[in-house]
mmCIF file of C-alpha atoms in Angstrom:
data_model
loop_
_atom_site.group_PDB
_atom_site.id
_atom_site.type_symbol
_atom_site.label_atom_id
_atom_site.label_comp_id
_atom_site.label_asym_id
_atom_site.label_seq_id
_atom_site.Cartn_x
_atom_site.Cartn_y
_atom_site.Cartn_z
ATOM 1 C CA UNK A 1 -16.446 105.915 6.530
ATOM 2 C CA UNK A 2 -12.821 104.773 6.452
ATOM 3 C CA UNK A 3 -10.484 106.657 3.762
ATOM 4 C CA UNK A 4 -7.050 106.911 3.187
ATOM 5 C CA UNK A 5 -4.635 109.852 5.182
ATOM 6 C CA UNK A 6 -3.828 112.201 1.772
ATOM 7 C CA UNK A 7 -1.571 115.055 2.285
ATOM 8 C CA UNK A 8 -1.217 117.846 1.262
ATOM 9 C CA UNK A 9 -5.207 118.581 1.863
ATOM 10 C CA UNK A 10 -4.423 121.954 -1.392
ATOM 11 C CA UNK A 11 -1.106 122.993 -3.390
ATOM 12 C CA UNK A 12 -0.513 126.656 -4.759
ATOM 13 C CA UNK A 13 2.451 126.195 -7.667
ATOM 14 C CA UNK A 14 3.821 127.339 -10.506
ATOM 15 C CA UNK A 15 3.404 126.413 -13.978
ATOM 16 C CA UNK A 16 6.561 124.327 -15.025
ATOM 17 C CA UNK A 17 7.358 123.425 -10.944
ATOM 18 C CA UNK A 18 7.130 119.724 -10.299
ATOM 19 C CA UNK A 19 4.363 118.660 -7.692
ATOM 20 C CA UNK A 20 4.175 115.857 -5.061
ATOM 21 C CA UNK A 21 1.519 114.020 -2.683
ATOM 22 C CA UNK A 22 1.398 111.237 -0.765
ATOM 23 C CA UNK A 23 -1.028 109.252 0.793
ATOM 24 C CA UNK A 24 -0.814 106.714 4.034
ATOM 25 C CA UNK A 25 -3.011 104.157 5.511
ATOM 26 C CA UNK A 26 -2.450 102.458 9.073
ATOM 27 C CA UNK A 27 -4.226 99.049 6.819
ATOM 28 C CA UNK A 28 -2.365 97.442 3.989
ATOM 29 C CA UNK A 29 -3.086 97.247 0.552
ATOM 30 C CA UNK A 30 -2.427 95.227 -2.086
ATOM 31 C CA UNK A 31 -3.638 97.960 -5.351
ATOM 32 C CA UNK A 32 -2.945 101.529 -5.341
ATOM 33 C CA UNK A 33 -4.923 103.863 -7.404
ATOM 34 C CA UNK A 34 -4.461 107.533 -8.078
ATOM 35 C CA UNK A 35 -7.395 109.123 -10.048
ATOM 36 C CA UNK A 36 -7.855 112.914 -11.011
ATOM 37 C CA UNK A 37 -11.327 114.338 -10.971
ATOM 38 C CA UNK A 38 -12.438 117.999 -12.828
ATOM 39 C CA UNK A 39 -15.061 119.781 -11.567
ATOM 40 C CA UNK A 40 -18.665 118.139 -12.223
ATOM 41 C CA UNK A 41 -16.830 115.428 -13.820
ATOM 42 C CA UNK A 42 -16.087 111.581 -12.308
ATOM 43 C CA UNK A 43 -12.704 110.913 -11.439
ATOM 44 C CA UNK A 44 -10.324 109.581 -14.568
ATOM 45 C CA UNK A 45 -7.670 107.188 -13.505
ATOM 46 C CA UNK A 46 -3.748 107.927 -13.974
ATOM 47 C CA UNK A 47 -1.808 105.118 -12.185
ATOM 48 C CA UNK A 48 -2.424 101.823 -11.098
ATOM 49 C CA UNK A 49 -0.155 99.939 -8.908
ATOM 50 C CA UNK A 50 -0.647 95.927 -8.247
ATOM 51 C CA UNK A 51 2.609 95.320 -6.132
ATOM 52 C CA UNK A 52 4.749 96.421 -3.522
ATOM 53 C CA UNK A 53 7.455 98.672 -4.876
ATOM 54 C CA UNK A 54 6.219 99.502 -7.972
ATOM 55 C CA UNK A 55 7.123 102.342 -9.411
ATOM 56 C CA UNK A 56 4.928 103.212 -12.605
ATOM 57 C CA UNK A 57 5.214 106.370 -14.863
ATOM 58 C CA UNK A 58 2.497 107.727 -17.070
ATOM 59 C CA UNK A 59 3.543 110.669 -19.388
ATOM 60 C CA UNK A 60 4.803 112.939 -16.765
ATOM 61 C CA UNK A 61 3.185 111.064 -13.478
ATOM 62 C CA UNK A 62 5.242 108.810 -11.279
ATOM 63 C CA UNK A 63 3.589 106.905 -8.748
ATOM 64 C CA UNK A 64 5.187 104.656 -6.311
ATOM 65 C CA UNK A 65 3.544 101.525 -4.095
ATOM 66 C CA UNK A 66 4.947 101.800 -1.081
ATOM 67 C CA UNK A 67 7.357 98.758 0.365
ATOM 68 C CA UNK A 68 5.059 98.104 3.435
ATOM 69 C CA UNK A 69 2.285 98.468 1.383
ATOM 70 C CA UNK A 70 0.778 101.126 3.759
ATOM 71 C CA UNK A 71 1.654 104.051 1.375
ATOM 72 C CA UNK A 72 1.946 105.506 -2.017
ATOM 73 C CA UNK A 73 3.123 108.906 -3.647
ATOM 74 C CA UNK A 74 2.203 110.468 -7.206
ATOM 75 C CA UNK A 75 4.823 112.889 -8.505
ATOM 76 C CA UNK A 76 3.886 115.346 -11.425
ATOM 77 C CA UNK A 77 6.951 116.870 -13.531
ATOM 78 C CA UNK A 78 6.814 120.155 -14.859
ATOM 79 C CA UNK A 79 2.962 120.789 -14.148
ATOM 80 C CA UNK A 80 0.983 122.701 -16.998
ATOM 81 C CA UNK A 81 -1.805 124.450 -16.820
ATOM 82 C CA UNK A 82 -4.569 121.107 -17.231
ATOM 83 C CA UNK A 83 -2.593 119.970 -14.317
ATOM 84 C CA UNK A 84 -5.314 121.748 -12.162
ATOM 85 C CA UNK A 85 -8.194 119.285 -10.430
ATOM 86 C CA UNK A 86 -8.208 117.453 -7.455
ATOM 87 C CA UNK A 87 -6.017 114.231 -7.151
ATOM 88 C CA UNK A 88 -7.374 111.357 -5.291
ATOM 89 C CA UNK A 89 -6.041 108.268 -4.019
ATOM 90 C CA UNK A 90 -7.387 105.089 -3.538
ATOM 91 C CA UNK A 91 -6.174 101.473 -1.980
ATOM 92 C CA UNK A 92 -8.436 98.106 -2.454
ATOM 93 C CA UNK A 93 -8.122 95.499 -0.132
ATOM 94 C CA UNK A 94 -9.247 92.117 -2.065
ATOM 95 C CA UNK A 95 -10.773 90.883 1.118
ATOM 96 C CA UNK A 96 -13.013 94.067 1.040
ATOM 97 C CA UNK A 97 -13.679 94.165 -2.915
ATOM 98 C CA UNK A 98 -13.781 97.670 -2.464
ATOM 99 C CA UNK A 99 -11.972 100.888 -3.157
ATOM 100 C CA UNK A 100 -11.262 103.286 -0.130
ATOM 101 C CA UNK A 101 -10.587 106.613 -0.536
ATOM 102 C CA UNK A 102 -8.592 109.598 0.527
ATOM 103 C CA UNK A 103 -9.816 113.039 0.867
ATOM 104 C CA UNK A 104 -7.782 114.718 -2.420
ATOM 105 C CA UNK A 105 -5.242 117.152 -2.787
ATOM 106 C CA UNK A 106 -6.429 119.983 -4.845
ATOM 107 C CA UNK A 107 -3.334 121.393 -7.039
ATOM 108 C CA UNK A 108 -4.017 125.069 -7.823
ATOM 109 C CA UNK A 109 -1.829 126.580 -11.128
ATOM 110 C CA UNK A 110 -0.655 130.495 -10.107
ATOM 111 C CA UNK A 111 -0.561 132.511 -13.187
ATOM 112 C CA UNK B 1 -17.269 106.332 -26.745
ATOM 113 C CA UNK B 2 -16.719 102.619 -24.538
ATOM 114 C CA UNK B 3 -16.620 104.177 -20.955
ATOM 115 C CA UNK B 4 -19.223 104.288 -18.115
ATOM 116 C CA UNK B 5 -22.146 106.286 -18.743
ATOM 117 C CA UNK B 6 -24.382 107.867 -16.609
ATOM 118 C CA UNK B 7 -27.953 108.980 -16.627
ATOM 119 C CA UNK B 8 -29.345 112.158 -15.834
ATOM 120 C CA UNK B 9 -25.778 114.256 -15.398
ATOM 121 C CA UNK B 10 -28.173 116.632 -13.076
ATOM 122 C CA UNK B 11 -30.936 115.636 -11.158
ATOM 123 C CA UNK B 12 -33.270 118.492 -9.538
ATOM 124 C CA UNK B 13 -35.601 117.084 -6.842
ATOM 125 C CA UNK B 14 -38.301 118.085 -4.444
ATOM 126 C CA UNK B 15 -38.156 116.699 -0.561
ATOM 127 C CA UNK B 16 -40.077 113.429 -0.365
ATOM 128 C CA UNK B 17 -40.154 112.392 -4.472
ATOM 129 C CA UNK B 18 -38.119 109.587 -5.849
ATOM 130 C CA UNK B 19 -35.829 109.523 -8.370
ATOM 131 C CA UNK B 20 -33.939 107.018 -10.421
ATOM 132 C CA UNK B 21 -30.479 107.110 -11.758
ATOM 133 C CA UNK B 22 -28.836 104.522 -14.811
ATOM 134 C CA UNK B 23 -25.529 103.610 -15.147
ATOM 135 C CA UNK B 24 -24.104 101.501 -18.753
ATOM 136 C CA UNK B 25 -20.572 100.514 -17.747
ATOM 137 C CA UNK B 26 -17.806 99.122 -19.762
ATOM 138 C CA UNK B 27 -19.535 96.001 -22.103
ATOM 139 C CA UNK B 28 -17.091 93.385 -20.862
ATOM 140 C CA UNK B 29 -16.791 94.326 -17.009
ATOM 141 C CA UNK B 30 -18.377 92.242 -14.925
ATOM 142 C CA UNK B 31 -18.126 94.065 -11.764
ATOM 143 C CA UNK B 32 -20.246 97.358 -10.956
ATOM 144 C CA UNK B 33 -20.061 99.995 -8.444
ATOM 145 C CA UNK B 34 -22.242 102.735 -6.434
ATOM 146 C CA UNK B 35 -20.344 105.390 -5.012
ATOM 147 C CA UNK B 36 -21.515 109.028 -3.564
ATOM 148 C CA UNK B 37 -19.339 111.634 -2.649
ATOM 149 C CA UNK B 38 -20.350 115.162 -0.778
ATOM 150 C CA UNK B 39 -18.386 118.241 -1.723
ATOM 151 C CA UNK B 40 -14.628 118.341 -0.580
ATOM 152 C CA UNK B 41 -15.207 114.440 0.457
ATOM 153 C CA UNK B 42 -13.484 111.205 -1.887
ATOM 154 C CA UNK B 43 -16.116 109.098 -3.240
ATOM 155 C CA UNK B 44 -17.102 106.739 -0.613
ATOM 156 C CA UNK B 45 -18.730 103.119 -1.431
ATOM 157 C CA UNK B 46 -22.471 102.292 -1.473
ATOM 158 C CA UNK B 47 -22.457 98.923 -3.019
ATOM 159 C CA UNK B 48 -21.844 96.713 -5.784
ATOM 160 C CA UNK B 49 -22.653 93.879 -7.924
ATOM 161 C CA UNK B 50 -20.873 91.048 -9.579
ATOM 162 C CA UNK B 51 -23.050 90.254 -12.834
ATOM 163 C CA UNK B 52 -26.384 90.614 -11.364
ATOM 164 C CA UNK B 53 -25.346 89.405 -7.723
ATOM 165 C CA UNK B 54 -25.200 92.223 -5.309
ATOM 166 C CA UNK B 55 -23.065 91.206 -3.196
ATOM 167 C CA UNK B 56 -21.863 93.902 -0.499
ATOM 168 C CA UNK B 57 -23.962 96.861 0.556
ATOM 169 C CA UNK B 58 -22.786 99.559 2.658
ATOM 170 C CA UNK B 59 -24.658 101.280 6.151
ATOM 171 C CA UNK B 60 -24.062 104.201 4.519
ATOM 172 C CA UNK B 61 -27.006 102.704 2.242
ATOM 173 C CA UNK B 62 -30.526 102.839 3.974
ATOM 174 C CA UNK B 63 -33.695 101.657 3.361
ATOM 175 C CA UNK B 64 -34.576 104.461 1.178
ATOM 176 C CA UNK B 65 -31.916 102.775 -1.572
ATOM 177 C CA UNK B 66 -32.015 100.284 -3.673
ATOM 178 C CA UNK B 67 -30.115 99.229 -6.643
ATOM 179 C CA UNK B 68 -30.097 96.806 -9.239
ATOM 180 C CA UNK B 69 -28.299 94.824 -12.359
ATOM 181 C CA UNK B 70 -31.481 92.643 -13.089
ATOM 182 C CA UNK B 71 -29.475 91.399 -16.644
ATOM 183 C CA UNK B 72 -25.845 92.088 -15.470
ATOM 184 C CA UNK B 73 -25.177 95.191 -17.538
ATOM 185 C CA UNK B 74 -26.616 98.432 -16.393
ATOM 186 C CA UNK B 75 -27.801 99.573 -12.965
ATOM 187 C CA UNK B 76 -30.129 101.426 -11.823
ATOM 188 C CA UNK B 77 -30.337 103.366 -8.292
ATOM 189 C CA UNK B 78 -33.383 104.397 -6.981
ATOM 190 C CA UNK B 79 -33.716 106.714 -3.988
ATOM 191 C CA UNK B 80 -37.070 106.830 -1.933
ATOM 192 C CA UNK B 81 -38.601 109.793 -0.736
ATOM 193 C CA UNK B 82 -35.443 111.826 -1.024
ATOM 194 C CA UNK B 83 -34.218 114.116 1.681
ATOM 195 C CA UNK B 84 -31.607 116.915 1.255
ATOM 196 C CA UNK B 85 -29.500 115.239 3.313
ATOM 197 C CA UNK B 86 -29.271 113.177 -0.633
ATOM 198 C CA UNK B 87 -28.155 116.114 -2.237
ATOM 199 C CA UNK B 88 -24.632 114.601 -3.456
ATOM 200 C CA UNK B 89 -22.517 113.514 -6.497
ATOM 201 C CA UNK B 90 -23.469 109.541 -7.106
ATOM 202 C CA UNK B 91 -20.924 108.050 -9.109
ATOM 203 C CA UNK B 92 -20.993 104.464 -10.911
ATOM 204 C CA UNK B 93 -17.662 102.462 -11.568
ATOM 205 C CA UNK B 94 -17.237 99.128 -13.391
ATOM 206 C CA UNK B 95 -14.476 96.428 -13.053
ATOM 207 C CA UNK B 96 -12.818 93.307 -14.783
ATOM 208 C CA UNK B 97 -12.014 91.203 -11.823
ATOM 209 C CA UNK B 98 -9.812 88.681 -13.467
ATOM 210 C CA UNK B 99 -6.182 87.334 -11.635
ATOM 211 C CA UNK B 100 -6.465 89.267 -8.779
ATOM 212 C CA UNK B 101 -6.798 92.790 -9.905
ATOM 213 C CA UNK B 102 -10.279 95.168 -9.989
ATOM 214 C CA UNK B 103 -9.382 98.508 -11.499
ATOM 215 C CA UNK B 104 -11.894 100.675 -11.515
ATOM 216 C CA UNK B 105 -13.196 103.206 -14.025
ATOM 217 C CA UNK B 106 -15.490 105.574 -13.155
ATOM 218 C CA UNK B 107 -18.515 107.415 -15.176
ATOM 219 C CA UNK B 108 -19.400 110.840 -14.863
ATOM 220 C CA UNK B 109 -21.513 110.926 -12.017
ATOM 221 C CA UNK B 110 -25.320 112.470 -11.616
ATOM 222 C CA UNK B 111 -25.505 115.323 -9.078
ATOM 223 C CA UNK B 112 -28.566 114.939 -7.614
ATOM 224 C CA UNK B 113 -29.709 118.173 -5.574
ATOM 225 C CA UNK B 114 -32.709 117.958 -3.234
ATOM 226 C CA UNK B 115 -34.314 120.769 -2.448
#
């Protein structure tokens, strides 16, 4: 099916180095969602976003809605050791009533 | 604990039997989603319901699916005759769709492996 264009696909950092992603769609959307899933776990939501521009922190997450509405970025500050999963975004189209999703970027923690 | 619940967290299955999964979600959402994702793969939409309306199913969803909401609070998805080709992560979500916004929480998920 559809999903989102999420880059980068893995990240190797340091503990205490601040992280970024992004994710791009050719479609626009009017939410943006970025969730974080553990192994064998479903994925917990961080950030919502309901309008373009929006720039929403949570603890030491920033996510941004993109101004065409076609994008969105999650910044993590001084990543810690829990840090480590696999980020996901997700955009929802009201005409569609559902979310679509991109593919993750899996943040690895180097000792 | 108020958030989505699933039931089984593990499912072990033979080729060809059925099996049934529940999802509670959050008491006051009344919007309820299916999801399945494959390893290395985001979650990707089966269908949903709106109280006990389903209202969208995907073609990802064959004949050998079916869900339902018969009372508008938990679901239930039943797969047919299961092939491996099952053998995923099915995920349940639920949603207050109220002034134009449908966030979504997720539950846990049941990994269902068909062997």
């Amino acid at each position: 099916g559809q999903q989102l264009n999420q880059s980068p696909q893995s990240m190797f950092i340091q503990e205490g180095e601040d992280v970024s992603m992004n994710c791009t769609s050719s479609s626009i959307f009017n939410t943006w969602l970025w969730y974080k899933q553990d192994p064998g776990e479903g994925p917990v939501l961080l950030i919502a976003l309901y309008k373009a521009g929006e720039l929403t922190s949570n603890g030491r997450l920033t996510a941004q809605f993109g101004i065409t509405r076609k994008d969105s970025f999650l910044n993590i500050s001084a990543s810690i050791p829990s840090d480590v999963g696999i980020y996901f975004c997700a955009g929802l189209r009201y005409r569609d009533d559902k979310i679509i999703f991109g593919k993750g970027t899996r943040l690895h923690i180097l000792p | 604990d108020t958030g989505v619940s699933q039931d089984p967290r593990h499912k072990i299955t033979k080729r060809g039997q059925n099996v049934t999964f529940r999802c509670d979600p959050i008491s006051e959402h009344n919007r309820l989603y299916w999801y399945r994702q494959t390893l290395g793969q985001g979650p990707e939409f089966l269908t949903y319901f709106q109280n006990e309306a389903q209202l969208e199913k995907s073609r990802l969803l064959s004949d050998r699916f079916s869900a339902e909401r018969p009372k508008g609070s938990f679901s239930t998805l039943e797969i047919q005759r299961t092939e491996q080709g099952d053998s995923a992560m099915y995920l349940c979500a639920s949603s207050l769709r109220a002034g134009g916004t449908d966030t979504q929480y997720f539950g846990p998920g049941t990994r269902l492996t068909v062997l």
